[in-house]
Coordinates of C-alpha atoms and ligand atoms in Angstrom, one line a residue:
M1 CA 46.1 -26.5 40.7
G2 CA 45.6 -29.8 38.9
Q3 CA 42.5 -30.6 40.9
R4 CA 41.1 -27.1 40.3
L5 CA 41.7 -27.6 36.6
N6 CA 40.0 -31.0 36.8
R7 CA 37.0 -29.4 38.3
C8 CA 36.8 -26.5 35.9
L9 CA 37.1 -28.7 32.8
D10 CA 34.9 -31.4 34.2
V11 CA 37.5 -34.1 33.7
P12 CA 36.1 -37.5 34.7
V13 CA 37.8 -38.4 38.0
A14 CA 37.6 -42.1 36.9
L15 CA 40.4 -41.4 34.4
P16 CA 43.6 -43.3 35.2
P17 CA 46.3 -41.0 36.9
L18 CA 48.7 -41.3 33.9
R19 CA 46.1 -40.3 31.3
R20 CA 44.9 -37.5 33.6
R21 CA 48.4 -36.2 33.9
L22 CA 48.9 -36.4 30.1
L23 CA 45.6 -34.5 29.6
L24 CA 46.8 -31.8 32.0
L25 CA 50.1 -31.5 30.2
F26 CA 48.4 -31.2 26.9
I27 CA 46.1 -28.4 28.3
M28 CA 49.1 -26.5 29.7
L29 CA 51.0 -26.8 26.4
F30 CA 48.0 -25.5 24.6
L31 CA 47.7 -22.5 27.0
W32 CA 51.4 -21.8 26.6
L33 CA 51.2 -21.8 22.8
Y34 CA 48.1 -19.6 22.9
M35 CA 49.9 -17.0 25.2
F36 CA 53.0 -17.2 23.0
Y37 CA 51.1 -16.4 19.8
S38 CA 49.0 -13.7 21.4
C39 CA 52.2 -12.0 22.6
A40 CA 53.9 -12.4 19.2
G41 CA 51.9 -9.6 17.6
S42 CA 52.8 -7.0 20.2
C43 CA 56.2 -8.3 21.4
A44 CA 57.7 -9.4 18.1
G45 CA 59.7 -6.1 17.9
T46 CA 61.9 -7.5 20.6
R47 CA 62.8 -10.5 18.5
G48 CA 64.4 -10.9 15.1
S49 CA 65.6 -7.5 13.7
P50 CA 66.0 -4.9 16.5
A51 CA 63.0 -2.6 16.9
P52 CA 63.8 1.1 16.5
P53 CA 63.7 3.1 19.7
R54 CA 60.5 5.1 20.3
A55 CA 61.6 8.7 20.4
A56 CA 58.1 10.2 20.1
P57 CA 54.5 9.2 20.5
P58 CA 53.7 6.8 17.6
L59 CA 50.5 8.3 16.4
P60 CA 50.7 10.9 13.6
Q61 CA 48.9 14.2 14.1
L62 CA 45.6 14.7 12.2
P63 CA 46.0 17.0 9.2
A64 CA 44.7 20.5 9.6
P65 CA 41.4 21.0 7.7
G66 CA 41.8 22.1 4.1
E67 CA 45.6 21.9 4.4
A68 CA 46.3 18.4 3.3
G69 CA 44.7 15.0 2.6
E70 CA 42.3 14.0 5.3
E71 CA 42.7 10.9 7.5
S72 CA 40.6 7.9 6.7
S73 CA 37.4 7.9 8.7
L74 CA 37.1 5.6 11.7
E75 CA 34.5 3.7 9.6
E76 CA 37.2 2.9 7.0
Q77 CA 39.8 2.1 9.6
R78 CA 37.4 -0.5 11.1
A79 CA 36.5 -2.0 7.8
A80 CA 40.1 -2.4 6.7
P81 CA 42.1 -3.1 9.8
D82 CA 45.9 -2.5 9.7
A83 CA 48.5 -4.7 11.3
A84 CA 47.7 -3.3 14.7
S85 CA 44.4 -5.3 14.9
P86 CA 44.6 -8.4 17.0
I87 CA 43.7 -10.7 14.2
S88 CA 46.3 -9.4 11.7
S89 CA 48.8 -9.2 14.5
F90 CA 48.2 -12.9 15.3
F91 CA 48.9 -13.9 11.7
N92 CA 51.7 -11.3 11.2
G93 CA 53.3 -11.7 14.6
S94 CA 56.4 -13.2 13.1
G95 CA 56.7 -10.4 10.5
T96 CA 59.0 -7.4 10.5
K97 CA 58.3 -3.7 10.4
R98 CA 59.8 -2.3 7.2
L99 CA 60.0 1.1 5.7
P100 CA 57.6 1.4 2.7
Q101 CA 58.7 0.2 -0.7
A102 CA 55.8 2.0 -2.3
I103 CA 54.1 5.2 -1.4
I104 CA 50.9 6.9 -2.7
I105 CA 52.2 10.5 -2.8
G106 CA 49.2 12.3 -4.1
V107 CA 47.1 14.0 -5.1
K108 CA 44.8 15.3 -2.5
K109 CA 41.2 14.5 -3.5
G110 CA 42.4 12.4 -6.4
G111 CA 41.0 9.1 -5.1
T112 CA 44.0 8.1 -2.9
R113 CA 41.9 6.5 -0.2
A114 CA 40.0 4.4 -2.7
L115 CA 43.2 3.2 -4.3
L116 CA 44.8 2.2 -0.9
E117 CA 41.7 0.5 0.3
F118 CA 41.4 -1.5 -2.9
L119 CA 45.1 -2.4 -2.9
R120 CA 44.8 -3.7 0.7
V121 CA 42.7 -6.5 -0.6
H122 CA 45.9 -8.0 -2.1
P123 CA 47.5 -10.5 0.3
D124 CA 50.9 -9.2 -0.5
V125 CA 50.1 -5.6 0.4
R126 CA 50.2 -4.3 3.9
A127 CA 49.5 -0.7 4.5
V128 CA 49.1 1.9 7.3
G129 CA 45.5 3.0 7.7
A130 CA 46.1 6.6 8.7
E131 CA 48.2 9.1 6.8
P132 CA 51.6 9.3 8.5
H133 CA 52.6 12.7 7.0
F134 CA 56.2 11.8 7.7
F135 CA 57.9 13.5 4.8
D136 CA 56.1 16.7 5.3
R137 CA 55.1 17.3 8.9
N138 CA 56.9 14.6 11.0
Y139 CA 60.3 14.3 9.4
E140 CA 62.2 15.4 12.5
R141 CA 60.8 12.4 14.3
G142 CA 63.2 10.2 12.3
L143 CA 63.0 7.0 10.2
A144 CA 62.8 4.8 13.3
W145 CA 59.5 6.6 14.3
Y146 CA 58.2 6.2 10.7
R147 CA 59.1 2.5 10.5
D148 CA 57.4 1.9 13.8
L149 CA 54.1 3.1 12.3
M150 CA 54.3 0.4 9.6
P151 CA 52.5 -2.9 9.8
R152 CA 54.5 -6.1 10.1
T153 CA 55.2 -7.8 6.8
L154 CA 56.4 -11.3 5.9
E155 CA 59.0 -11.9 3.2
G156 CA 57.6 -10.9 -0.2
Q157 CA 54.9 -8.6 1.1
I158 CA 55.0 -4.9 0.2
T159 CA 54.7 -2.2 2.9
M160 CA 52.7 0.9 1.8
E161 CA 51.4 4.2 3.0
K162 CA 49.5 7.1 1.5
T163 CA 49.9 10.8 2.3
P164 CA 48.5 12.9 -0.6
S165 CA 50.3 16.1 0.5
Y166 CA 53.7 14.7 -0.3
F167 CA 53.2 15.5 -4.0
V168 CA 53.2 19.2 -3.4
T169 CA 55.8 19.2 -0.6
K170 CA 59.1 20.7 -1.9
E171 CA 61.3 18.6 0.4
A172 CA 59.5 15.3 -0.1
P173 CA 61.3 14.0 -3.2
A174 CA 64.8 14.5 -1.7
R175 CA 63.7 13.0 1.6
I176 CA 62.0 9.9 0.1
S177 CA 65.0 9.4 -2.2
S178 CA 67.4 9.6 0.8
M179 CA 65.3 6.9 2.5
S180 CA 65.5 4.7 -0.6
K181 CA 66.2 5.6 -4.2
G182 CA 64.2 2.6 -5.2
T183 CA 60.9 3.7 -3.6
K184 CA 58.0 3.2 -6.0
L185 CA 55.8 6.2 -6.2
I186 CA 52.1 6.3 -7.2
V187 CA 50.1 9.5 -8.0
V188 CA 46.4 9.4 -8.4
V189 CA 45.5 12.4 -10.6
R190 CA 42.1 13.9 -11.3
D191 CA 40.8 16.7 -13.5
P192 CA 42.3 19.7 -11.7
V193 CA 39.1 21.7 -11.9
T194 CA 37.0 19.0 -10.3
R195 CA 39.8 18.4 -7.8
A196 CA 39.8 22.0 -6.8
I197 CA 36.0 22.0 -6.3
S198 CA 36.3 18.7 -4.3
D199 CA 39.1 20.3 -2.2
Y200 CA 36.9 23.4 -1.6
T201 CA 33.9 21.1 -0.7
Q202 CA 36.0 19.4 2.0
T203 CA 37.0 22.8 3.5
L204 CA 33.4 24.0 3.3
S205 CA 32.2 20.9 5.2
K206 CA 34.4 21.9 8.1
K207 CA 34.1 25.7 7.9
P208 CA 30.7 26.6 6.4
D209 CA 31.5 30.3 6.7
I210 CA 34.3 30.5 4.1
P211 CA 33.8 32.7 1.0
T212 CA 32.4 31.2 -2.2
F213 CA 34.6 29.1 -4.5
E214 CA 34.1 31.8 -7.2
S215 CA 35.5 34.6 -5.0
L216 CA 38.5 32.5 -3.8
T217 CA 39.4 31.6 -7.4
F218 CA 40.3 35.1 -8.4
K219 CA 42.9 37.6 -7.2
N220 CA 40.8 40.1 -9.2
R221 CA 37.5 38.9 -10.6
T222 CA 37.2 41.8 -13.1
T223 CA 40.6 41.2 -14.7
G224 CA 40.0 37.4 -14.4
L225 CA 43.4 36.9 -12.7
I226 CA 43.5 33.5 -11.0
D227 CA 44.8 33.2 -7.5
T228 CA 47.5 30.6 -7.9
S229 CA 48.5 31.0 -4.2
W230 CA 45.2 29.4 -3.2
S231 CA 46.1 25.8 -2.4
A232 CA 43.0 24.4 -4.1
I233 CA 44.2 25.9 -7.4
Q234 CA 48.0 25.4 -6.8
I235 CA 47.8 21.6 -6.2
G236 CA 46.3 21.1 -9.7
I237 CA 49.3 22.5 -11.5
Y238 CA 50.6 18.9 -11.7
A239 CA 53.3 19.5 -14.3
K240 CA 55.0 22.0 -12.0
H241 CA 55.0 19.7 -9.0
L242 CA 56.1 16.7 -11.1
E243 CA 59.2 18.6 -12.3
N244 CA 60.4 18.7 -8.6
W245 CA 60.0 14.9 -8.4
L246 CA 61.9 14.3 -11.6
L247 CA 65.0 15.9 -10.1
Y248 CA 65.2 12.8 -7.8
F249 CA 63.2 10.0 -9.5
P250 CA 63.1 8.6 -13.1
I251 CA 59.7 8.9 -14.6
G252 CA 59.5 5.1 -14.8
Q253 CA 59.5 4.9 -11.1
I254 CA 56.3 6.9 -10.8
L255 CA 52.9 5.5 -11.7
F256 CA 50.1 7.9 -12.7
V257 CA 46.7 6.5 -11.9
S258 CA 43.6 8.2 -13.4
G259 CA 41.2 9.2 -10.7
E260 CA 38.4 9.1 -13.2
R261 CA 39.2 5.6 -14.4
L262 CA 39.5 4.5 -10.8
I263 CA 35.8 5.2 -10.6
S264 CA 34.7 4.0 -14.1
D265 CA 37.0 0.9 -14.3
P266 CA 38.6 0.2 -10.8
A267 CA 39.8 -3.3 -11.9
G268 CA 41.5 -1.9 -14.9
E269 CA 43.5 0.7 -12.9
L270 CA 44.2 -1.8 -10.2
G271 CA 45.6 -4.1 -12.9
R272 CA 48.1 -1.4 -13.9
V273 CA 49.0 -0.8 -10.2
Q274 CA 49.6 -4.4 -9.5
D275 CA 51.9 -4.7 -12.5
F276 CA 53.8 -1.7 -11.5
L277 CA 54.3 -3.1 -8.0
G278 CA 55.4 -6.4 -9.4
L279 CA 52.4 -8.2 -7.8
K280 CA 50.4 -11.0 -9.2
R281 CA 47.1 -9.7 -10.6
I282 CA 44.8 -10.9 -7.8
I283 CA 42.5 -7.9 -7.6
T284 CA 40.1 -8.1 -10.6
D285 CA 36.6 -7.0 -11.5
K286 CA 35.3 -9.8 -9.3
H287 CA 36.2 -7.8 -6.3
F288 CA 34.0 -4.8 -7.1
Y289 CA 30.4 -3.9 -7.5
F290 CA 28.8 -0.6 -8.3
N291 CA 26.8 0.8 -5.4
K292 CA 24.0 2.9 -6.9
T293 CA 23.2 4.7 -3.7
K294 CA 26.8 5.6 -3.1
G295 CA 27.4 6.3 -6.8
F296 CA 30.8 4.7 -6.7
P297 CA 32.4 1.3 -7.0
C298 CA 32.7 -0.5 -3.7
L299 CA 34.4 -3.7 -2.5
K300 CA 32.4 -6.9 -2.3
K301 CA 34.6 -7.8 0.6
A302 CA 37.0 -5.5 2.4
E303 CA 40.3 -6.7 3.8
G304 CA 39.8 -8.7 7.0
S305 CA 36.0 -8.8 6.5
S306 CA 33.5 -10.8 4.5
K307 CA 31.1 -7.9 4.2
P308 CA 30.7 -5.4 1.2
H309 CA 32.4 -2.1 1.9
C310 CA 32.0 1.4 0.4
L311 CA 34.2 4.3 1.4
G312 CA 32.8 6.6 4.1
K313 CA 30.7 9.7 3.9
T314 CA 33.7 12.0 3.4
K315 CA 34.4 10.3 0.0
G316 CA 32.0 11.2 -2.7
R317 CA 30.5 14.4 -1.3
T318 CA 28.0 16.4 -3.3
H319 CA 29.8 19.4 -4.8
P320 CA 28.2 22.8 -4.7
D321 CA 27.1 24.3 -8.0
I322 CA 29.8 26.5 -9.4
D323 CA 29.3 29.4 -11.9
Q324 CA 30.0 27.8 -15.3
E325 CA 31.9 30.9 -16.4
V326 CA 34.4 30.4 -13.6
V327 CA 34.7 26.7 -14.4
Q328 CA 35.4 27.6 -18.0
R329 CA 38.0 30.2 -16.9
L330 CA 39.7 27.5 -14.8
R331 CA 39.7 25.1 -17.7
D332 CA 41.5 27.7 -19.8
F333 CA 43.9 28.3 -17.0
Y334 CA 44.8 24.6 -16.5
R335 CA 44.9 23.6 -20.2
P336 CA 48.6 24.4 -20.9
F337 CA 49.7 22.8 -17.7
N338 CA 47.6 19.7 -18.5
M339 CA 49.2 19.5 -21.9
K340 CA 52.6 19.7 -20.4
F341 CA 51.7 17.0 -17.9
Y342 CA 50.4 14.7 -20.6
Q343 CA 53.7 15.2 -22.4
M344 CA 55.8 14.5 -19.3
T345 CA 53.9 11.3 -18.4
G346 CA 53.1 10.1 -21.9
Q347 CA 49.5 9.7 -20.9
D348 CA 46.4 11.7 -22.0
F349 CA 44.0 11.9 -19.1
G350 CA 41.3 13.5 -21.2
W351 CA 40.5 16.5 -19.1
D352 CA 40.1 18.9 -21.9
Ligands
PPS1 N1 35.2 4.1 -4.9 C1 35.2 5.3 -4.4 N2 34.4 5.7 -3.4 C2 34.3 7.0 -3.0 N3 35.1 8.0 -3.5 C3 35.9 7.7 -4.5 C4 36.0 6.3 -5.0 N4 36.9 6.3 -6.0 C5 37.3 7.6 -6.1 N5 36.7 8.4 -5.2 C6 37.0 9.8 -5.1 O1 37.9 10.0 -4.1 C7 37.8 11.4 -3.8 C8 38.6 11.6 -2.5 O2 39.9 11.5 -2.8 P1 41.0 11.2 -1.7 O3 40.7 9.9 -1.1 O4 42.4 11.2 -2.4 O5 40.9 12.4 -0.7 S1 41.9 12.8 0.4 O6 42.9 13.7 -0.2 O7 42.4 11.7 1.1 O8 41.1 13.7 1.3 C9 36.4 11.6 -3.7 O9 36.1 13.0 -4.0 P2 34.7 13.7 -3.8 O10 33.8 13.0 -4.8 O11 34.9 15.1 -4.2 O12 34.3 13.6 -2.4 C10 35.8 10.7 -4.8 O13 35.3 11.3 -5.9

């Protein structure tokens, strides 16, 4: 074995036997250390705190189209690797999988992916790339399954996930509270009319044969009665959904991020989020640039990459033209709910 190594590594045979043996010892030690660290990322669950048993396959199901927030595109997953990537596993191999201390609970089409991707730039934030949908669709799989999805974190790092459908899931507040009363909650909200059109645009991209936005908006177009059972409309009644969360969480434990300001001033909104999470303000305007082609702010460098990164094609779609009368009718419909929401949150989002 020693001779074979000698040949492979081209060790000069003229080396005195003792030095040759020392060199071989050093090489073997190096190989052993390399194997140890490579294994740490995937085997660390067997060390330190006991790993939860795997009762079910670890990957969450993809959300049904038009039903809930969509998964991040593969493009986004590649640009911002989670702890499962070999590089981050290497550095985080000694970390522990923890349940999230902070969750982006909504709203669908509010800008939740942008917020999570921007937050992941922070060295003290580790997040799951895909949407786990634990508190709505996968709750029966148990907390051990949920924790197993999480990236490994070191002391002081925050574990996060985002699943926008939680905000409108009746059972979610009680379930999150029973996991931990102290969970910090973040809601990215956006003008409910634009949000509804964005939601419809997403469904349309998957099912081009659906009826028009205008016809789905009304129960009866002649009477002008809005169909509040249509999820695209329902999700935007923020005040109603928030009431459900306030039964379990104090308002101070929920941060409301403006989806509009996340586009016009990402660093400003990220500053508020970092303060809320108790993080040092590391993400600043230096991290962003406005990409004219995309029409959105993008990252100068994504997490784990040195290249500029914009969100994928499914973020920032062109919306279809909607009849302005219908838009106005929807504005009138949402106004009282928006006012109530401003009152509850103490923030005027300027949608009216
Ligand atoms: N920086 C940046 N880049 C691209 N897109 C951005 C960005 N910031 C916010 N947004 C807005 O995010 C909207 C999608 O929201 P979500 O990520 O919450 O959607 S989802 O619920 O996860 O499907 C998406 O909605 P649409 O424009 O309707 O596609 C964007 O307007």
